[in-house]
PDB file of C-alpha atoms in Angstrom:
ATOM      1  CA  UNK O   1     -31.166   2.381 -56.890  1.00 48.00           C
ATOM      2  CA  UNK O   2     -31.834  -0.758 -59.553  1.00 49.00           C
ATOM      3  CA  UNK O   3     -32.617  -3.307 -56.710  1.00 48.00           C
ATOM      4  CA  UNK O   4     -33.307  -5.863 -59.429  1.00 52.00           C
ATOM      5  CA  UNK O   5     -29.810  -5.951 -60.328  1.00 50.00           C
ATOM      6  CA  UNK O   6     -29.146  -7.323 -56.492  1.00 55.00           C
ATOM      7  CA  UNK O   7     -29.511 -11.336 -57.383  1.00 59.00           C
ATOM      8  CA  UNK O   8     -26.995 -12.789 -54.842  1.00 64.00           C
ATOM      9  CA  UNK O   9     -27.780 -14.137 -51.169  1.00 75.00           C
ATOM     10  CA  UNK O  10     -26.413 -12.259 -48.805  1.00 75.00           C
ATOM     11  CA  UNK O  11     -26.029 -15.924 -46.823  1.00 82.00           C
ATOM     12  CA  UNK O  12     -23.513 -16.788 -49.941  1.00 86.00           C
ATOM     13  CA  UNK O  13     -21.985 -13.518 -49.538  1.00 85.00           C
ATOM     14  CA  UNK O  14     -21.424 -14.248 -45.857  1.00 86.00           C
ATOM     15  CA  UNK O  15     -19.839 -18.142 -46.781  1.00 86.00           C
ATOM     16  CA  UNK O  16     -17.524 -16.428 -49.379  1.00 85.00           C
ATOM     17  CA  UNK O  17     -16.488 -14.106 -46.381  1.00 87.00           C
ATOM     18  CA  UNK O  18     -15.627 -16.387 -43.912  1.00 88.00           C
ATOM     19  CA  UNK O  19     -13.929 -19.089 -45.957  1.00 88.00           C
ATOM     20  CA  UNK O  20     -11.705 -16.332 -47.224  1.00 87.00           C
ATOM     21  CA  UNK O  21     -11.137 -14.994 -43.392  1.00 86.00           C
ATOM     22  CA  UNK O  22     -10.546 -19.061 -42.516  1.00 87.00           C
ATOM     23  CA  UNK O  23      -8.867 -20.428 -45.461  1.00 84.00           C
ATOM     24  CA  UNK O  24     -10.572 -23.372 -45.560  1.00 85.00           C
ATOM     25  CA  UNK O  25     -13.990 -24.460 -46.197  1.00 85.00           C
ATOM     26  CA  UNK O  26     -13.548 -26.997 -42.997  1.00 86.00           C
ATOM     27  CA  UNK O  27     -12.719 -24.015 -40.770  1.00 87.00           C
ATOM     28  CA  UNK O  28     -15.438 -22.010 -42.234  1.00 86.00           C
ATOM     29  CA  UNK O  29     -18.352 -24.088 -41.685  1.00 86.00           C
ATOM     30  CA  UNK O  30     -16.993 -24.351 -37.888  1.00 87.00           C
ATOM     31  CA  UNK O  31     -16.952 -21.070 -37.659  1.00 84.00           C
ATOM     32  CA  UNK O  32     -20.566 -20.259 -39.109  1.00 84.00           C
ATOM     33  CA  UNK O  33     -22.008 -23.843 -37.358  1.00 85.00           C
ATOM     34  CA  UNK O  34     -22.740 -25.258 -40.791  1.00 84.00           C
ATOM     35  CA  UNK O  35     -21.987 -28.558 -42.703  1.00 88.00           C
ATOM     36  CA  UNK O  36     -19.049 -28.524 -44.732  1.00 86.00           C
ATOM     37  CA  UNK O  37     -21.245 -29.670 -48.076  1.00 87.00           C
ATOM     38  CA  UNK O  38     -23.625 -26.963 -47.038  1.00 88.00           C
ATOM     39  CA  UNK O  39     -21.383 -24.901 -47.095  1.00 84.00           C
ATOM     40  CA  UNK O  40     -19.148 -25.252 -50.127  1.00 87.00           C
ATOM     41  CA  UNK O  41     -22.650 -25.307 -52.195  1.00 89.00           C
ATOM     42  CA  UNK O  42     -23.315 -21.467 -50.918  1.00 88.00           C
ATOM     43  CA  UNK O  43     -19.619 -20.469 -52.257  1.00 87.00           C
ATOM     44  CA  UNK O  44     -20.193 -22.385 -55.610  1.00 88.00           C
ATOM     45  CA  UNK O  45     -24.011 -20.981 -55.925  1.00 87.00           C
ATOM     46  CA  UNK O  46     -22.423 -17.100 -55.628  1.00 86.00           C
ATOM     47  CA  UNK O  47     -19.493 -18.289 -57.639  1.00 85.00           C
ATOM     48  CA  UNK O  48     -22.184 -19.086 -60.461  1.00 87.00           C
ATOM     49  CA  UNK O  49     -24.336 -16.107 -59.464  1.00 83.00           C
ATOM     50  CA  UNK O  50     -21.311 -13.975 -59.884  1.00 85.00           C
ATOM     51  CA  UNK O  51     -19.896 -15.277 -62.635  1.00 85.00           C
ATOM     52  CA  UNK O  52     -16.435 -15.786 -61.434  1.00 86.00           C
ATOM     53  CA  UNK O  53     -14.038 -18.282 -59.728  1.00 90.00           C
ATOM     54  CA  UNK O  54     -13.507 -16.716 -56.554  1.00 87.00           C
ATOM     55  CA  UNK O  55     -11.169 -19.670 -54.678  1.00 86.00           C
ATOM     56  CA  UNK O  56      -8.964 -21.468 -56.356  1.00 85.00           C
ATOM     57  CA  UNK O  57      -6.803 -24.662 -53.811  1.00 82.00           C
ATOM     58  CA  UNK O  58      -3.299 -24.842 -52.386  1.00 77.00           C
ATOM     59  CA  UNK O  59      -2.329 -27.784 -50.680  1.00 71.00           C
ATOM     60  CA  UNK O  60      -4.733 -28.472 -47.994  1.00 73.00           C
ATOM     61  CA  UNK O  61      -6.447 -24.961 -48.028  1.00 76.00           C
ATOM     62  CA  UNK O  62      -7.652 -21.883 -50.117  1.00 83.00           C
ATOM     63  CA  UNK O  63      -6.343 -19.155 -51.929  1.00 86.00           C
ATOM     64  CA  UNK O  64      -8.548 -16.289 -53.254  1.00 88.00           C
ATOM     65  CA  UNK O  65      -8.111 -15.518 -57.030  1.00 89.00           C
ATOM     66  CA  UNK O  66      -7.660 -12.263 -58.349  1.00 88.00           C
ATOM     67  CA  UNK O  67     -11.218 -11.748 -58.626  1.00 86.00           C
ATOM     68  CA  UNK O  68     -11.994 -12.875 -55.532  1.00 86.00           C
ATOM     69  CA  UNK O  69      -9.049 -10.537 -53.650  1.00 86.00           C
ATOM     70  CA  UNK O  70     -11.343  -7.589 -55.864  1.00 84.00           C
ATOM     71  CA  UNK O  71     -14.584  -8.423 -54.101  1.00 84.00           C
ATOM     72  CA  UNK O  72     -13.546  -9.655 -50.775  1.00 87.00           C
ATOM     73  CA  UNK O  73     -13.092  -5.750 -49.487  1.00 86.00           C
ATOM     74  CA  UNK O  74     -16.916  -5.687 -50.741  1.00 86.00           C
ATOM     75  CA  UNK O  75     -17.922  -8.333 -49.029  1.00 83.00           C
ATOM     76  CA  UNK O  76     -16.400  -7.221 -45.763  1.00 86.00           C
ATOM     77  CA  UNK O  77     -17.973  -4.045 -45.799  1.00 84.00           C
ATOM     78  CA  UNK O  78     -21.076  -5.875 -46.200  1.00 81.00           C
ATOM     79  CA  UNK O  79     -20.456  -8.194 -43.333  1.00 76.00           C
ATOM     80  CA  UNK O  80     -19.460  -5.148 -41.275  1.00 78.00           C
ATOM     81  CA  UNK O  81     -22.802  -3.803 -41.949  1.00 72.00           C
ATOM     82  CA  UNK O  82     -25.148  -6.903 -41.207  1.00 70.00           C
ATOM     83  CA  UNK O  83     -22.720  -7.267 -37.833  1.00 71.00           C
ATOM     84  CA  UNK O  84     -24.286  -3.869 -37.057  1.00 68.00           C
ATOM     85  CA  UNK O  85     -27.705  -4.510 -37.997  1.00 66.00           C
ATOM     86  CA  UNK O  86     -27.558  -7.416 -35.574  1.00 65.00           C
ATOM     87  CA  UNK O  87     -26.077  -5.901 -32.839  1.00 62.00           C
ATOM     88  CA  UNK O  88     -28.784  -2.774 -33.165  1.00 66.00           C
ATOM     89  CA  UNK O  89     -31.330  -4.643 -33.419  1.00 61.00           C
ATOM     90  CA  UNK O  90     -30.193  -6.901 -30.282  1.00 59.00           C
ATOM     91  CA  UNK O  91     -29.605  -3.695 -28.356  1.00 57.00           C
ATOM     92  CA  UNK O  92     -33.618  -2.774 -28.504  1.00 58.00           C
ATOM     93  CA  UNK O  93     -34.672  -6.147 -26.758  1.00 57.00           C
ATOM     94  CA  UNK O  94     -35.989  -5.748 -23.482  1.00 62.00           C
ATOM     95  CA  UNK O  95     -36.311  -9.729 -22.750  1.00 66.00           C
ATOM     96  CA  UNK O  96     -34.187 -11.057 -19.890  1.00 70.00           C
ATOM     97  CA  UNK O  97     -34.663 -14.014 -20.386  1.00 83.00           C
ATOM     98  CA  UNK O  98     -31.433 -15.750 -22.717  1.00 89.00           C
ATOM     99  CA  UNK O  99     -27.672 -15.817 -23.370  1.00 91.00           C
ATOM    100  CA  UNK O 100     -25.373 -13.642 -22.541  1.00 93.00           C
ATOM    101  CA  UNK O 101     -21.576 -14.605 -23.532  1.00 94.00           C
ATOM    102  CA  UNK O 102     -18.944 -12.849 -20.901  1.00 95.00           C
ATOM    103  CA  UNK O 103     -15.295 -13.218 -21.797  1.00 95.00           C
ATOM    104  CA  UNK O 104     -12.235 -12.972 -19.707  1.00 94.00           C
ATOM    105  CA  UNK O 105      -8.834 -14.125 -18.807  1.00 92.00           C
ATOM    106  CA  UNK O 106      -8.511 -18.224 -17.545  1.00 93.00           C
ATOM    107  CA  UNK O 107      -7.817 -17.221 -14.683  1.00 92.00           C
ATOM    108  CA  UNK O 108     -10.482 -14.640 -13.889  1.00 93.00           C
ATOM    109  CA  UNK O 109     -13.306 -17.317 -15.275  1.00 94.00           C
ATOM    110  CA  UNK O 110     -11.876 -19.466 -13.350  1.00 93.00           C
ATOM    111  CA  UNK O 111     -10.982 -18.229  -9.765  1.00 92.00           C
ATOM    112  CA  UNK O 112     -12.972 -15.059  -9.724  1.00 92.00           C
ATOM    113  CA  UNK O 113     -16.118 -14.995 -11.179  1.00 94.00           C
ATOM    114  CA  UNK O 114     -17.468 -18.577 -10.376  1.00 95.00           C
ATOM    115  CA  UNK O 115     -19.069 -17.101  -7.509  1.00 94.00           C
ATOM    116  CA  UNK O 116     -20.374 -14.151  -8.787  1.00 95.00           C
ATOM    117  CA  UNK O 117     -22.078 -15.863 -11.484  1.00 96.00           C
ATOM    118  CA  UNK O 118     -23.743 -18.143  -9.147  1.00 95.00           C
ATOM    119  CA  UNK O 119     -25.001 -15.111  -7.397  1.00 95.00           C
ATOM    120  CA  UNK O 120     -25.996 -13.865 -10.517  1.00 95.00           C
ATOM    121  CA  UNK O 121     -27.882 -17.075 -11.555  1.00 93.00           C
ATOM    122  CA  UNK O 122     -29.518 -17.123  -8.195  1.00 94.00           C
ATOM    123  CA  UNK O 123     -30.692 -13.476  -8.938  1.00 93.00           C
ATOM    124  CA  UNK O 124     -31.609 -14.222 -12.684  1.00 92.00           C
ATOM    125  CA  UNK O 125     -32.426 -17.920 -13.350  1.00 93.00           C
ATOM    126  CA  UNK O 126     -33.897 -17.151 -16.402  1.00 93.00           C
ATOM    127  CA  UNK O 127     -30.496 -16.278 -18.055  1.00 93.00           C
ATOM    128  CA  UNK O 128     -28.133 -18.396 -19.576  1.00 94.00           C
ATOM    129  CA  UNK O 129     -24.465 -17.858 -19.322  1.00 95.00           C
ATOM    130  CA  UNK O 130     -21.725 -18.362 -22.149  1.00 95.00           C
ATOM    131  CA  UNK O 131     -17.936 -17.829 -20.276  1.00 95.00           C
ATOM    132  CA  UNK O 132     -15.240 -17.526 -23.177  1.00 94.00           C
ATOM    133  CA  UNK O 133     -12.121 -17.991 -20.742  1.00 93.00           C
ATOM    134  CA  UNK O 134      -9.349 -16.605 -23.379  1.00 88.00           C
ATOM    135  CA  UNK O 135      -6.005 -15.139 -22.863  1.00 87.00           C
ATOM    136  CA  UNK O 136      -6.299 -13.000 -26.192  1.00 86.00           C
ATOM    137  CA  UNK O 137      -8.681 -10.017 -26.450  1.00 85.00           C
ATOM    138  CA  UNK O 138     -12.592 -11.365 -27.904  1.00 85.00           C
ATOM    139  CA  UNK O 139     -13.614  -8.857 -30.598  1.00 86.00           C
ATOM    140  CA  UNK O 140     -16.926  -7.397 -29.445  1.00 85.00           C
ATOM    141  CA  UNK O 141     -17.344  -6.086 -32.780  1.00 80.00           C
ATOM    142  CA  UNK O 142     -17.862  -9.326 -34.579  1.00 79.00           C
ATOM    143  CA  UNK O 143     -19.770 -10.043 -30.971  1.00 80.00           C
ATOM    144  CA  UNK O 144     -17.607 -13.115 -29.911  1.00 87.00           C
ATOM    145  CA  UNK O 145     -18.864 -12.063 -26.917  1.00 91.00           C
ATOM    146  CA  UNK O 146     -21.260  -9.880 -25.298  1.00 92.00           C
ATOM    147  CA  UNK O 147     -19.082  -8.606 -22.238  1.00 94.00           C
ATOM    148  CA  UNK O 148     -15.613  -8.332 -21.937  1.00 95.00           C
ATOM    149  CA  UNK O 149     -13.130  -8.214 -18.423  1.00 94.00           C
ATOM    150  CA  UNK O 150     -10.191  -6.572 -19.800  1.00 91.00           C
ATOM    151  CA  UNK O 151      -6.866  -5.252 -18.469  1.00 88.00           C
ATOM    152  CA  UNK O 152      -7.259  -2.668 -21.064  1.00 89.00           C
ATOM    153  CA  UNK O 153      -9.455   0.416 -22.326  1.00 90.00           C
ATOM    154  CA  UNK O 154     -10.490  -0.213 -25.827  1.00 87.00           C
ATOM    155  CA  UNK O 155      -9.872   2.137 -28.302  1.00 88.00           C
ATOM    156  CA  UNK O 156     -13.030   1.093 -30.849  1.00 87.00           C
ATOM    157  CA  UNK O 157     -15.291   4.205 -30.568  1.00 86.00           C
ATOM    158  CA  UNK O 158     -17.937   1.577 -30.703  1.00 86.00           C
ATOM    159  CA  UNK O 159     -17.203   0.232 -27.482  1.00 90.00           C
ATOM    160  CA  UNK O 160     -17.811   1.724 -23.980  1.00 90.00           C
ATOM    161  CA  UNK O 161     -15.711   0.572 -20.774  1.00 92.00           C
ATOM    162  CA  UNK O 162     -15.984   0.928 -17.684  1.00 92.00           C
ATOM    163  CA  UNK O 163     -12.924   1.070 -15.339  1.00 92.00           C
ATOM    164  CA  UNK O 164     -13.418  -1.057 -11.965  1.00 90.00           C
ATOM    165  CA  UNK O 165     -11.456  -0.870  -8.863  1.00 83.00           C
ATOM    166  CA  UNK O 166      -7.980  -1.137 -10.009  1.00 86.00           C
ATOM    167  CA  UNK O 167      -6.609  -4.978  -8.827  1.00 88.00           C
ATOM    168  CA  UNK O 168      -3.248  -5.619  -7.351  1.00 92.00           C
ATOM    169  CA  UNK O 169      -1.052  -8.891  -8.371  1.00 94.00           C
ATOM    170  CA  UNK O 170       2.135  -9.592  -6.226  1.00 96.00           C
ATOM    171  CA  UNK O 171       4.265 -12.635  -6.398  1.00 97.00           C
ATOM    172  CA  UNK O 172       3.384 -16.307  -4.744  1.00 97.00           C
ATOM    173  CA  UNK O 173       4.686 -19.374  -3.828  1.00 97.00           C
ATOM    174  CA  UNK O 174       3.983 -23.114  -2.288  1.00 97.00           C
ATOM    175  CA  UNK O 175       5.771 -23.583   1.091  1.00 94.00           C
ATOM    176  CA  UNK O 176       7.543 -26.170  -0.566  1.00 94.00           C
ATOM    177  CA  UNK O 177       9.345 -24.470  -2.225  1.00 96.00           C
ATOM    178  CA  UNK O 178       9.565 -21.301  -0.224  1.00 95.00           C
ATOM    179  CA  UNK O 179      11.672 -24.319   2.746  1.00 94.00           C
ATOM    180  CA  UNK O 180      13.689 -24.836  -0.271  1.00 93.00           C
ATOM    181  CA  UNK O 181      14.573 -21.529  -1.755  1.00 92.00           C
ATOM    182  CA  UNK O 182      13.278 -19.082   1.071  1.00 93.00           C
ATOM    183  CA  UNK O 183      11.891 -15.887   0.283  1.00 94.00           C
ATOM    184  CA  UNK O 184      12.929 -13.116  -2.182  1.00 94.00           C
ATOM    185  CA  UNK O 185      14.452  -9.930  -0.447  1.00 90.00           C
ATOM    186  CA  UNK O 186      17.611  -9.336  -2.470  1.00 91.00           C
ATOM    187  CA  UNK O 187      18.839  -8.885  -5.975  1.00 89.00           C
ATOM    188  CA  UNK O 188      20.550 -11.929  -5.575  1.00 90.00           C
ATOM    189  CA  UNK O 189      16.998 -13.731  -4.313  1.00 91.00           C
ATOM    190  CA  UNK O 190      15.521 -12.510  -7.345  1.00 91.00           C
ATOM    191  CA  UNK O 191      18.784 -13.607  -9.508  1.00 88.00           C
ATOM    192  CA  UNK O 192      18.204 -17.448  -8.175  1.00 89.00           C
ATOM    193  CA  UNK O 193      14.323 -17.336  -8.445  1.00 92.00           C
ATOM    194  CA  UNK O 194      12.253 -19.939 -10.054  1.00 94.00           C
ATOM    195  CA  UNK O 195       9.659 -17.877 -11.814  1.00 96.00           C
ATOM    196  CA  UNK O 196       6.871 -18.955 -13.698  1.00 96.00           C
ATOM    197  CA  UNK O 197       5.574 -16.657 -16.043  1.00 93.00           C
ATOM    198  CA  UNK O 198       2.261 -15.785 -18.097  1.00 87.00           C
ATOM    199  CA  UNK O 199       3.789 -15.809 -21.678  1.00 82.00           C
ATOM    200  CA  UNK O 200       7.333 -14.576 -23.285  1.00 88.00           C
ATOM    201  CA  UNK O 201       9.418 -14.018 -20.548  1.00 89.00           C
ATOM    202  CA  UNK O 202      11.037 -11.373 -22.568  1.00 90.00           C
ATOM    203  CA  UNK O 203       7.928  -9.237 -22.304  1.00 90.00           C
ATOM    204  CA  UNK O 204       6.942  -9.955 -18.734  1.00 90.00           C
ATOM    205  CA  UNK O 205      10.452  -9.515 -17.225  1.00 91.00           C
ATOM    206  CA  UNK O 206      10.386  -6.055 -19.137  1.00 91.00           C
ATOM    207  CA  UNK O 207       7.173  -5.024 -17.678  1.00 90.00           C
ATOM    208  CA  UNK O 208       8.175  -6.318 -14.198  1.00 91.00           C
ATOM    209  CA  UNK O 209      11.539  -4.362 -14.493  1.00 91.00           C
ATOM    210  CA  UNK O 210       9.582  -1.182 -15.663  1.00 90.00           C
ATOM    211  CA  UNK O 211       8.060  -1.051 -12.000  1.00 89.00           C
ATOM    212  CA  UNK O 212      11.459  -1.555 -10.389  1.00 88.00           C
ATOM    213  CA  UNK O 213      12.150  -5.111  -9.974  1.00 90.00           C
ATOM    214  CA  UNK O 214      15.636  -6.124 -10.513  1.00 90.00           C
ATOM    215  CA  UNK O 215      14.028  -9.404 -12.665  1.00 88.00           C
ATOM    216  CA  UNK O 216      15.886 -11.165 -15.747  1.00 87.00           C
ATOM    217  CA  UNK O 217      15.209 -13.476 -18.208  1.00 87.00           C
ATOM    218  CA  UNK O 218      17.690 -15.916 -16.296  1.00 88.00           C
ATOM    219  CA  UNK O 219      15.310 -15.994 -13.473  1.00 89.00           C
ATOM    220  CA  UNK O 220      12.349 -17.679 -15.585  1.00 93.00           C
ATOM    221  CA  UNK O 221      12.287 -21.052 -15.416  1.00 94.00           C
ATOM    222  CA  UNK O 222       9.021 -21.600 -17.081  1.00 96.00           C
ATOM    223  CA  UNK O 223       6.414 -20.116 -19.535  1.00 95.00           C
ATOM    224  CA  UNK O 224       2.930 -20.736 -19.559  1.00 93.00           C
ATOM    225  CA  UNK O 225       0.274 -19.187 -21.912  1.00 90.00           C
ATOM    226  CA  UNK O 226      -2.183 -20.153 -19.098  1.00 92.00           C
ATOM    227  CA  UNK O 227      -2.888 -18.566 -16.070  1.00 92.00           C
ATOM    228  CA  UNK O 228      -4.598 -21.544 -14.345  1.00 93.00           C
ATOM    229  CA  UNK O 229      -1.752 -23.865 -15.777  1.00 94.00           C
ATOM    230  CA  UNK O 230       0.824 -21.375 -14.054  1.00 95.00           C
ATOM    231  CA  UNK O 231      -1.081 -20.955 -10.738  1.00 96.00           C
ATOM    232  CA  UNK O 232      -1.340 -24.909 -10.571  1.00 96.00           C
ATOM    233  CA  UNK O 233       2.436 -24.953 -11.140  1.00 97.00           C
ATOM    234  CA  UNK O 234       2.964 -22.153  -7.952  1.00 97.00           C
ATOM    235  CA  UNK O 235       0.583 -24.408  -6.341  1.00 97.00           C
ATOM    236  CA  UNK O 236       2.320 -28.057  -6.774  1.00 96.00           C
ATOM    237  CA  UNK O 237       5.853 -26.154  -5.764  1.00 96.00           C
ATOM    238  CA  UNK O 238       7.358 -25.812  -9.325  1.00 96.00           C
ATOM    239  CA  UNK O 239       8.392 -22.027  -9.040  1.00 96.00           C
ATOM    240  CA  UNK O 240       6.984 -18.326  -8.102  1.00 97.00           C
ATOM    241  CA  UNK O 241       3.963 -16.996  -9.812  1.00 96.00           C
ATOM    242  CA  UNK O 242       2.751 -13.380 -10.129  1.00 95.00           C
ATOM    243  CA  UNK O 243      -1.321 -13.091  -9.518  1.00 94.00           C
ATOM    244  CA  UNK O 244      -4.069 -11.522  -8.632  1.00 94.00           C
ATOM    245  CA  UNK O 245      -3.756 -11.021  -4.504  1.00 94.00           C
ATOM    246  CA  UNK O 246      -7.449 -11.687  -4.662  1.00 91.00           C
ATOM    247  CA  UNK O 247      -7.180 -15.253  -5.752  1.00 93.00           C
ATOM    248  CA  UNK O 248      -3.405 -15.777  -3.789  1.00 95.00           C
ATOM    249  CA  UNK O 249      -4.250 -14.720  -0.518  1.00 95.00           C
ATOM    250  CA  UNK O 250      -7.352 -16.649  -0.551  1.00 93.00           C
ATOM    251  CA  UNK O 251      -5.464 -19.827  -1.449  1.00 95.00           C
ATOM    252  CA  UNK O 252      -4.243 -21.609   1.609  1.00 95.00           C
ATOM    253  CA  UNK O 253      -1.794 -23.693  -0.213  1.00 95.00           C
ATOM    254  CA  UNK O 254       0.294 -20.641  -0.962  1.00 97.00           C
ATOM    255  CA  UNK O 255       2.333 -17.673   0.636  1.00 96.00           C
ATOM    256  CA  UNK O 256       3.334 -14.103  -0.374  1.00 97.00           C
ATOM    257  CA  UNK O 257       7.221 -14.818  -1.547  1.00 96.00           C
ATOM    258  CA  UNK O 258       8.246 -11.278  -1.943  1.00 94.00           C
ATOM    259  CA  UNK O 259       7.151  -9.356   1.477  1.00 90.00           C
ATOM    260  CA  UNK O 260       9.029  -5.819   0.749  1.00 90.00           C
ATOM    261  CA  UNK O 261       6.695  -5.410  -2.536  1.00 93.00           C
ATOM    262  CA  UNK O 262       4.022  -3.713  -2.835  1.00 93.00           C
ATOM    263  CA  UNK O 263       0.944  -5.314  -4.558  1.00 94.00           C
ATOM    264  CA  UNK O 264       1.760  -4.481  -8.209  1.00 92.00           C
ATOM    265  CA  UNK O 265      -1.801  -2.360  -9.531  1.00 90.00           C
ATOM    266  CA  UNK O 266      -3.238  -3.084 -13.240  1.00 88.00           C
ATOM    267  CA  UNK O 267      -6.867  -1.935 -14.330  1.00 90.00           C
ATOM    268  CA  UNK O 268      -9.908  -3.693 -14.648  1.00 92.00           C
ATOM    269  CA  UNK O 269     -12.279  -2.438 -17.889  1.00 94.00           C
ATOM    270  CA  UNK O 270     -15.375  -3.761 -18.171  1.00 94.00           C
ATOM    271  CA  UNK O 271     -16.547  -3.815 -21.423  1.00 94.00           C
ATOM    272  CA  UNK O 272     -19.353  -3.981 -23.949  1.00 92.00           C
ATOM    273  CA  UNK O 273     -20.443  -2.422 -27.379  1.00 86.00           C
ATOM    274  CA  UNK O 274     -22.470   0.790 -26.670  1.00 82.00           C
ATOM    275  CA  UNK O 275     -25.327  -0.637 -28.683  1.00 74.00           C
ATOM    276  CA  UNK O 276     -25.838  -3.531 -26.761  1.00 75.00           C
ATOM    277  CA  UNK O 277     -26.107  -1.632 -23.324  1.00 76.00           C
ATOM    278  CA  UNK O 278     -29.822  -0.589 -24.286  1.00 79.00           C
ATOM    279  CA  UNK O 279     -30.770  -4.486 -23.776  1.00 83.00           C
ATOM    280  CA  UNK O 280     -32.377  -4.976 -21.172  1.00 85.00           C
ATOM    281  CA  UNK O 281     -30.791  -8.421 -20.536  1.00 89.00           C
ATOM    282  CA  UNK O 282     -27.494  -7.244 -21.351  1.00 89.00           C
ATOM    283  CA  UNK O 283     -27.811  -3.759 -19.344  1.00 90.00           C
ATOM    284  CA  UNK O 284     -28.658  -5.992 -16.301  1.00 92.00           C
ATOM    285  CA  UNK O 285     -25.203  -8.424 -16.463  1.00 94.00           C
ATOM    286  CA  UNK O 286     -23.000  -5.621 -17.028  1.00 94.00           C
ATOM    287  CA  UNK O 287     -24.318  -3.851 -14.047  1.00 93.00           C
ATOM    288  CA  UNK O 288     -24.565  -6.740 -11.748  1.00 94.00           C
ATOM    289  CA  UNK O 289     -20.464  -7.335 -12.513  1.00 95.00           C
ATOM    290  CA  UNK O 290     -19.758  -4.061 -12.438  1.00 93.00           C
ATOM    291  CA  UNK O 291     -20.867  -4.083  -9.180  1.00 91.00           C
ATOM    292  CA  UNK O 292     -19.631  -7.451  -7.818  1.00 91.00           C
ATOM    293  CA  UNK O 293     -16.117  -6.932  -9.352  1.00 90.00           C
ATOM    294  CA  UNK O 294     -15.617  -3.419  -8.098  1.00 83.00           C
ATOM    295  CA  UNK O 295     -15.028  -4.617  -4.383  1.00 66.00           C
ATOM    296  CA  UNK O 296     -11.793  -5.944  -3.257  1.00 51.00           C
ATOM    297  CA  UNK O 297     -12.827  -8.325  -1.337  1.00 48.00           C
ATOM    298  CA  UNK O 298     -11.818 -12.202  -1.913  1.00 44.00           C
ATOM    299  CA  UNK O 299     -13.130 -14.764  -4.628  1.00 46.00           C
TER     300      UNK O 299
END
């Protein structure tokens, strides 16, 4: 291979990227923790390297230009690679001390794992940890986080997961509003519920119905793409929320609303990319959670 024919910075490369992934240079240099002058100089320096205009503006944003659309596939595939570099090379470290960034649901960083972290700190002050509470999946891949709680078994054969004591959710309510409405026992209960849901109702009401609850979308009176939001809701008396019976039944301010049903089960993966799990650092988080969110037991 002509290595001398290699002039560009890989660092240019990577600003190119993530501009193009953004669609702005304001958005990239947030994303990559850079100045925005800084920034646009390492896309004009590769645009001069390269010989080509690779951005050309629309409105308020960016656009790639024909050339760039031809080279951005390129330069993923070499992002893709120096993400893997990284994340090899991070999996041989055998230092405790550091970050590690865990990701889960609102709630969950929230209501659950306060505790357990402080357990873990005790255990471990040395290490320092990032909590990404987000609704929407973190892509370990591009390592926007370390760890991952997830109702879901990834698919990436990169990843590895490891499936926790299933957790049950059933349905809650303030007494306030369980002396106004009473509790749910009927169709008709159900009919003239005041549900708060996680979400589209469309979507939850079709999951709820798929486990034999006679729900409909005329029973949601609110939607909330929070969990804490919706459990403050339950809590202040607005309506009934569905949650974790770990985190209802250890909230005083609150009663089980629906006593014939069952708690509802949903699986807990804990996740990770299977190069990481040879640090040391990481190796011991994972474990320690693993092992803390595997019991049933209360928040």
């Amino acid at each position: 291979m002509d290595w001398s024919s290699v002039t560009f910075d890989w660092n240019r490369v990577r600003a190119f990227l993530v501009t193009a992934e953004e669609g702005s240079l304001s958005a990239a240099a947030r994303a990559l923790g850079l100045a925005q002058p800084t920034l646009s100089r390492q896309v004009d320096a590769l645009q001069t390297e390269l010989g080509v205009v690779l951005f050309e503006r629309f409105g308020r944003g960016l656009e790639l230009t024909p050339a760039g659309a031809d080279l951005i596939a390129h330069a993923r595939k070499m992002g893709e690679a120096a993400m893997s570099l990284s994340i090899a090379a991070y999996g041989q470290s055998d230092v405790v001390s550091g970050l590690v960034t865990i990701s889960a649901s609102d709630a969950y960083a929230g209501l659950v794992l306060p505790p357990i972290l402080k357990r873990l700190r005790e255990q471990e002050p040395s290490i320092t940890l990032r909590i990404v509470a987000d609704n929407q999946a973190t892509d370990l891949m591009r390592r926007e986080a370390d760890i991952a709680l997830r109702n879901f078994r990834p698919k990436e054969p990169d990843l590895v997961a490891r499936r926790l004591a299933d957790a049950g959710a059933n349905f809650f309510a303030a007494q306030a509003y369980i002396d106004r409405f009473g509790t749910i026992s009927s169709d008709t209960d159900w009919a003239n519920a005041q549900l708060i849901v996680p979400g589209p109702a469309e979507g939850f009401v079709s999951v709820m119905q798929s486990m034999g609850l006679p729900l409909t979308q005329a029973s949601v009176a609110y939607e909330c793409t929070s969990y804490l939001a919706m459990w403050e809701m339950v809590r202040q008396g607005l309506g009934v929320g569905v949650i974790d019976v770990r985190i209802g039944d250890a909230d005083p301010s609150v009663s089980r609303v629906a006593p014939t049903v069952q708690d509802l089960p949903f699986p807990i993966w804990l996740t990770a990319h299977r190069d990481i799990l040879s640090n040391r650092r990481l190796r011991l988080v994972y474990d320690f959670l693993a092992d803390a969110l595997s019991s049933r037991d209360k928040p």
